[in-house]
Amino acid sequence: MSILNGLKMDIEQLIIPPRTIALSTTYQCSAACKNCCFGCNPIIKDRLSLQEMKDYVDQSMEYYGDSIGVLVLTGGECFLGYDLTKIVEYGASKELIV
Ligand code: SF4
């Protein structure tokens, strides 16, 4: 085994697969803090649809397999969304901690 092959094996052992899916469901928020890193505020209405969120979960789990164990839902204020309980249920159905 060459030095480079040995180095490649060492690097591969250091790769940590992703454990968490984090979805910013919306940038709408009931507040409008000056220091908000996403610029969230009550005026913004755009949000991920339930289908988009499901698709991102499915794509992530398909690509990364068993390493994914957690689904984080954030915003903005994700509780303003009517689909929040449905995506929580969907994540739980995939045995994710939500
Ligand atoms: S997401 Fe957090 S920081 Fe941003 S406006 Fe809402 S409460 Fe403030």
GROMACS .gro file of C-alpha atoms and ligand atoms in nm, residues 29 31-33 35-37 40-41 75-77, ligand 1:
model
   20
   29CYS     CA    1  -4.190   3.535   1.199
   31ALA     CA    2  -4.107   3.916   1.543
   32ALA     CA    3  -3.868   4.124   1.331
   33CYS     CA    4  -3.546   4.131   1.529
   35ASN     CA    5  -3.012   4.096   1.437
   36CYS     CA    6  -3.206   3.813   1.270
   37CYS     CA    7  -2.960   3.623   1.053
   40CYS     CA    8  -3.736   3.715   0.915
   41ASN     CA    9  -4.044   3.926   0.976
   75GLY     CA   10  -3.768   2.942   1.068
   76GLY     CA   11  -3.867   3.213   1.112
   77GLU     CA   12  -4.143   3.092   1.334
   99SF4     S1   13  -3.645   3.412   1.367
   99SF4    FE1   14  -3.576   3.461   1.575
   99SF4     S2   15  -3.425   3.624   1.545
   99SF4    FE2   16  -3.544   3.609   1.354
   99SF4     S3   17  -3.706   3.762   1.374
   99SF4    FE3   18  -3.786   3.565   1.448
   99SF4     S4   19  -3.750   3.564   1.672
   99SF4    FE4   20  -3.622   3.727   1.579
   0.00000   0.00000   0.00000
